[in-house]
Backbone as a chain_set.jsonl record, in Angstrom:
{"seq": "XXXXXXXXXXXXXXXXXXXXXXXXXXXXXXXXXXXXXXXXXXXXXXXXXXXXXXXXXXXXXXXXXXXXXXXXXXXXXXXXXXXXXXXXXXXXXXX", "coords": {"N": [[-55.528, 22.048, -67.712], [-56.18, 19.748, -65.436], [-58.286, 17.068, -65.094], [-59.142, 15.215, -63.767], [-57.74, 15.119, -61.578], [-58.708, 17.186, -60.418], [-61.397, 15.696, -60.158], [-60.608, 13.639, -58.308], [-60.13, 15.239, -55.958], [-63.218, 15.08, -54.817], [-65.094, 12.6, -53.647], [-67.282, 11.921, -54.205], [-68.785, 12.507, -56.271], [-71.476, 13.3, -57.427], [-73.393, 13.251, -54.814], [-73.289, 15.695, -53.886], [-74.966, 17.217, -55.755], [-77.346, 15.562, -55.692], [-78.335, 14.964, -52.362], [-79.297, 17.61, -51.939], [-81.388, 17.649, -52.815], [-83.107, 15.755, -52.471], [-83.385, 15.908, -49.861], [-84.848, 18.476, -50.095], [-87.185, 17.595, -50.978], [-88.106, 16.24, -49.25], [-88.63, 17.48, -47.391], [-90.977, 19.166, -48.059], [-92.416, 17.249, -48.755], [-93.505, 16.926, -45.929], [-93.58, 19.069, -44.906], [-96.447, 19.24, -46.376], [-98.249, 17.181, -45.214], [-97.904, 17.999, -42.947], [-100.073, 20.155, -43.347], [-101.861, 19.428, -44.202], [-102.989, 17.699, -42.201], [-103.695, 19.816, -39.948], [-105.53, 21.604, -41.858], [-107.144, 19.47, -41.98], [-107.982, 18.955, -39.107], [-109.247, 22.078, -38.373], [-111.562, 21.485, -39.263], [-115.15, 21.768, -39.396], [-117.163, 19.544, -37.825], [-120.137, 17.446, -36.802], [-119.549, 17.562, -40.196], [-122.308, 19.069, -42.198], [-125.382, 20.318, -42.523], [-125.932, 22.304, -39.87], [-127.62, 23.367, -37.015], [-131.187, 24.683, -36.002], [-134.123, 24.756, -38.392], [-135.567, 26.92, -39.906], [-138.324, 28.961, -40.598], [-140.294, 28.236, -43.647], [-140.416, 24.544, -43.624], [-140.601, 23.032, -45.863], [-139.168, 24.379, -47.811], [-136.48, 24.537, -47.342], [-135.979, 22.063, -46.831], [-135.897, 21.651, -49.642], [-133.687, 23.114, -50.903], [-131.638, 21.941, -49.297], [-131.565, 19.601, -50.724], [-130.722, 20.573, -52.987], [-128.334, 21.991, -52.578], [-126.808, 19.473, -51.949], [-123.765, 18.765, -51.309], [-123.939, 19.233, -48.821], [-122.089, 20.528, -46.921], [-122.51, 23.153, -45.914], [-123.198, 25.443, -43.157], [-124.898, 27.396, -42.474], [-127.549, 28.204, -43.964], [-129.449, 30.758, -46.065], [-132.741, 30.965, -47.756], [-135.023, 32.415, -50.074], [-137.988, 32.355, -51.454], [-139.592, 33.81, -53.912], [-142.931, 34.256, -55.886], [-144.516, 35.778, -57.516], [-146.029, 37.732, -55.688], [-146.228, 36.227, -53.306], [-144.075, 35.544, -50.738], [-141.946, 33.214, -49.556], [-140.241, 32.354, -46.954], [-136.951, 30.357, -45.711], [-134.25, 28.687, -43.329], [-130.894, 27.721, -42.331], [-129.526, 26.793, -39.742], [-129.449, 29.88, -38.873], [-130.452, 32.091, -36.721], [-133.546, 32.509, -35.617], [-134.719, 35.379, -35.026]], "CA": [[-55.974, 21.651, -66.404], [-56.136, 17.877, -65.241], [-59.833, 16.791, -64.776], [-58.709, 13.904, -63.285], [-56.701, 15.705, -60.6], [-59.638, 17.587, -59.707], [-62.593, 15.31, -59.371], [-60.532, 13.199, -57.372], [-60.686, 15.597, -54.541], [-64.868, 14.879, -54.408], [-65.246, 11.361, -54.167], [-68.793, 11.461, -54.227], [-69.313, 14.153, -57.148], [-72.644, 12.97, -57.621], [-73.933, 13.447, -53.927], [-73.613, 17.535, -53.574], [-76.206, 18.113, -55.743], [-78.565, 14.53, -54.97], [-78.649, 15.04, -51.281], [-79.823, 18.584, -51.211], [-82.517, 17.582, -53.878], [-83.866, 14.754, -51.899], [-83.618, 16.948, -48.615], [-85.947, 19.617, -49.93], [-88.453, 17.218, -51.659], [-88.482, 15.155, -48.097], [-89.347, 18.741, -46.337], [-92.012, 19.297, -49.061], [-93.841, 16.152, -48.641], [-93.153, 16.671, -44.816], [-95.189, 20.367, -45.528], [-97.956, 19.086, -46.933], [-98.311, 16.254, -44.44], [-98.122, 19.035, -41.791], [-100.887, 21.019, -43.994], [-103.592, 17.965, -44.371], [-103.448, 17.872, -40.849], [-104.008, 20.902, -39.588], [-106.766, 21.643, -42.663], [-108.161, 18.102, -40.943], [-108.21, 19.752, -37.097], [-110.191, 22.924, -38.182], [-112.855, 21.588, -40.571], [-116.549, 21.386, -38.441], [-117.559, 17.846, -37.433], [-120.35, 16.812, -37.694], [-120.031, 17.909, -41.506], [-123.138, 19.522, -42.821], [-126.117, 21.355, -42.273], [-126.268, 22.758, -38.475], [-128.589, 24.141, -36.257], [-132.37, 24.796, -36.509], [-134.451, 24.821, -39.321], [-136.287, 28.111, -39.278], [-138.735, 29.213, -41.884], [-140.968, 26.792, -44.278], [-139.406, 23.625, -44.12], [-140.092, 21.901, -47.452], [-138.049, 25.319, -48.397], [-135.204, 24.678, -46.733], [-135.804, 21.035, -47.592], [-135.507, 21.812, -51.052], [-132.495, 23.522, -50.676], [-130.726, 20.959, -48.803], [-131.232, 19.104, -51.736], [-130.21, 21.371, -54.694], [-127.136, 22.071, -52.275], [-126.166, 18.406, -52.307], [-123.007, 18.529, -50.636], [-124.066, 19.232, -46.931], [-120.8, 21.247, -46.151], [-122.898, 23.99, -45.289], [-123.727, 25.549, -41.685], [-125.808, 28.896, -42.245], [-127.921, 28.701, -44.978], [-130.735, 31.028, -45.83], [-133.655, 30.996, -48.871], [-136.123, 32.652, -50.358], [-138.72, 32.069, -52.92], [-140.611, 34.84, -54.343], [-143.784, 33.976, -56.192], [-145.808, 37.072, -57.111], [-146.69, 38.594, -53.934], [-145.898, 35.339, -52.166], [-142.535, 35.076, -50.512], [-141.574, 32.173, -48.825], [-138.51, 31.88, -46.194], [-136.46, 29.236, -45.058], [-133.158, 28.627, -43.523], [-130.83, 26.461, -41.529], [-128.343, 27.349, -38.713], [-130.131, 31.008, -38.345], [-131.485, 33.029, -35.628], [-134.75, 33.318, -36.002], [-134.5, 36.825, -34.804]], "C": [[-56.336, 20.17, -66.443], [-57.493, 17.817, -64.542], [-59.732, 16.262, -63.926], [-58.585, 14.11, -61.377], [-58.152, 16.287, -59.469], [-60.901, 16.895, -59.184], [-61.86, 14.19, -58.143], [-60.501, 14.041, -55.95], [-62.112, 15.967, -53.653], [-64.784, 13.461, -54.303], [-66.802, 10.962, -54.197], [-69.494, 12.882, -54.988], [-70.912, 14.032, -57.032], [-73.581, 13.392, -56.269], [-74.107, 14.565, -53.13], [-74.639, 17.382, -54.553], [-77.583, 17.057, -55.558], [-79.436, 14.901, -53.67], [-79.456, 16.849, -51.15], [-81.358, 18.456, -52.274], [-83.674, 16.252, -52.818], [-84.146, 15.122, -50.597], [-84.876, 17.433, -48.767], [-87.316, 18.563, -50.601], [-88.916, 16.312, -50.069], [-89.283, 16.613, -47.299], [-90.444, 18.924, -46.984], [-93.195, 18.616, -48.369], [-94.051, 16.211, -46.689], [-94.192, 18.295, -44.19], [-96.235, 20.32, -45.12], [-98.536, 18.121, -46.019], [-99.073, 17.384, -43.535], [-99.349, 19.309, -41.818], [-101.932, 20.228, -43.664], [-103.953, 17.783, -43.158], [-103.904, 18.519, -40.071], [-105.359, 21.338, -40.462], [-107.545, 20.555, -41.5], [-109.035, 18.606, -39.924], [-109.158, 20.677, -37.571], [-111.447, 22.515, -39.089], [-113.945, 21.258, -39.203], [-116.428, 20.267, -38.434], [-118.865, 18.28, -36.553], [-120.191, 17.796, -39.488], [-121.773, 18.147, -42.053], [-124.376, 20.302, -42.16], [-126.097, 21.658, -40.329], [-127.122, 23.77, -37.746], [-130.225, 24.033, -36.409], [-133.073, 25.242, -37.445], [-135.518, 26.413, -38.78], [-137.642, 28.765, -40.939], [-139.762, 27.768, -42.145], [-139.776, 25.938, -43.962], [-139.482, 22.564, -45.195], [-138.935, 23.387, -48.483], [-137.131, 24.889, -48.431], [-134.8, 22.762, -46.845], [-135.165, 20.485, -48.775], [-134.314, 22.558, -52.032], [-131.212, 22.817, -50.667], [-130.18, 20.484, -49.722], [-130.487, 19.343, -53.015], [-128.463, 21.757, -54.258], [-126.058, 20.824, -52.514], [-125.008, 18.177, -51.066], [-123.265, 18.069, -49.327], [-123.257, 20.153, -46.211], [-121.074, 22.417, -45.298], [-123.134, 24.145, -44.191], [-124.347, 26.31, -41.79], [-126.053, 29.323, -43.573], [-129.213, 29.282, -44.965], [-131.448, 31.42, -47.214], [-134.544, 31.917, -48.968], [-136.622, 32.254, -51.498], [-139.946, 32.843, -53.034], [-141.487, 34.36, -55.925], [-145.085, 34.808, -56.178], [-145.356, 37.856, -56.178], [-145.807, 37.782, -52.681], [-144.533, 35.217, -51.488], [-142.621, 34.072, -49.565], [-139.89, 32.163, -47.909], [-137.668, 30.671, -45.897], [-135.072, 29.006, -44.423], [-132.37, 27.593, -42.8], [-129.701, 27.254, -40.714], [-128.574, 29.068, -38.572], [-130.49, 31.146, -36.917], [-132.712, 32.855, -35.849], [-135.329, 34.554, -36.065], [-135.196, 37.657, -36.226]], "O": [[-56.733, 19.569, -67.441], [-57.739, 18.467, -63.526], [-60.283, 16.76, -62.945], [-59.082, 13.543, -60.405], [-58.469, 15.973, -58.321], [-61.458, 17.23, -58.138], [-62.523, 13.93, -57.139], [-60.843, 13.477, -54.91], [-62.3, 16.601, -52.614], [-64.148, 13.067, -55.28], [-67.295, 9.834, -54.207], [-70.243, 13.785, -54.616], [-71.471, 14.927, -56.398], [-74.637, 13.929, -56.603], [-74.751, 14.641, -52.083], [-75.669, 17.446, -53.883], [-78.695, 17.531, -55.327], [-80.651, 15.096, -53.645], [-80.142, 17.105, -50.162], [-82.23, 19.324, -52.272], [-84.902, 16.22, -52.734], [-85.184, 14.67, -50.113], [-85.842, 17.152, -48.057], [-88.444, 19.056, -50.59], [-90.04, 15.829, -49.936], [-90.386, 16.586, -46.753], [-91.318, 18.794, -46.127], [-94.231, 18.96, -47.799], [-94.852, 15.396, -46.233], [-95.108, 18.429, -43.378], [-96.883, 20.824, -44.203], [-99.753, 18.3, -46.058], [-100.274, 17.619, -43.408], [-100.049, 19.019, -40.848], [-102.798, 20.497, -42.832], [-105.15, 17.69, -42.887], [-104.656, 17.959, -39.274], [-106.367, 21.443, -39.765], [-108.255, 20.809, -40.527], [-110.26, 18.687, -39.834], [-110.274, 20.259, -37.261], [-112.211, 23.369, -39.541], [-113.595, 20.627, -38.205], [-115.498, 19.794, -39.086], [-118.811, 19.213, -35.752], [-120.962, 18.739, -39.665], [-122.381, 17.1, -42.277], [-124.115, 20.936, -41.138], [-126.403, 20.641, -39.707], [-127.167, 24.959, -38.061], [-130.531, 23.062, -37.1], [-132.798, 26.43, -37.614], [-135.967, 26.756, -37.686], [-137.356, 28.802, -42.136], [-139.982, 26.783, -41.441], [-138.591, 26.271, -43.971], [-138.758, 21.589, -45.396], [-138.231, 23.252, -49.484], [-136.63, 24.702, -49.54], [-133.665, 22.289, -46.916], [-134.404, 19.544, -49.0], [-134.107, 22.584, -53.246], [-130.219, 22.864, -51.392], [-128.977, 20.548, -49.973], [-129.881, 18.597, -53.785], [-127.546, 21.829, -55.075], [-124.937, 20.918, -53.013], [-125.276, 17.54, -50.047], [-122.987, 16.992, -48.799], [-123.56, 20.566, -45.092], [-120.396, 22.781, -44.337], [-123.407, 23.07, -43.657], [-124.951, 26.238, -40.72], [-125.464, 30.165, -44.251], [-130.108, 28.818, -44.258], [-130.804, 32.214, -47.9], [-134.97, 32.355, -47.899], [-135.95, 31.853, -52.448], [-141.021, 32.65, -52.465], [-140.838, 34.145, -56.949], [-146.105, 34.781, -55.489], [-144.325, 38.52, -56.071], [-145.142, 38.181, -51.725], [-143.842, 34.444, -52.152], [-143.503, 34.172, -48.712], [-138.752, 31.982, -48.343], [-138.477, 29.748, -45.987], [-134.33, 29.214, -45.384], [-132.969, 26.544, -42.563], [-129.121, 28.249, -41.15], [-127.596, 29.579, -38.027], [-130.775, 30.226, -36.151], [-132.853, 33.454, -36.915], [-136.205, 34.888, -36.862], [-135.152, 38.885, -36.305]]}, "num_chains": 1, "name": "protein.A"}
């Protein structure tokens, strides 16, 4: 069989399997684009704690802090001490 014979009827051997490689990596990044955006749209704003503090508030103070982040919206504490319990929370009911 004549090699020759045959690749001349591709003249662009090289660009069947390039183009479908550079296709799917363009849809990929085209994806994830999509993705980051949409993640973006549903995240809360403002970012971090929300609502009313309910409970002690050097509790829920001290919380805040040990949480760090902020990302939170509905957090709730206790601190048991003996007998003593202490509450605190943030974005609760008070209910």
């Amino acid at each position: 069989m004549n090699t020759a014979s045959t690749n001349s009827n591709n003249p662009h051997p090289r660009s069947t399997s390039e183009e479908p490689r550079a296709q799917r990596t363009w849809i990929a990044v085209l994806a994830a684009a999509i993705a980051g955006v949409l993640l973006l749209l549903i995240t809360p704003f403002p970012r971090g704690f929300q609502g009313e503090t309910t409970g002690d508030a050097a509790l829920v103070s001290q919380v805040e802090n040990a949480l760090d982040s902020g990302h939170w919206h509905h957090v709730a504490a206790a601190k048991i001490d003996g007998d003593d319990v202490t509450w605190g929370g943030v974005g609760a009911d008070g209910a």
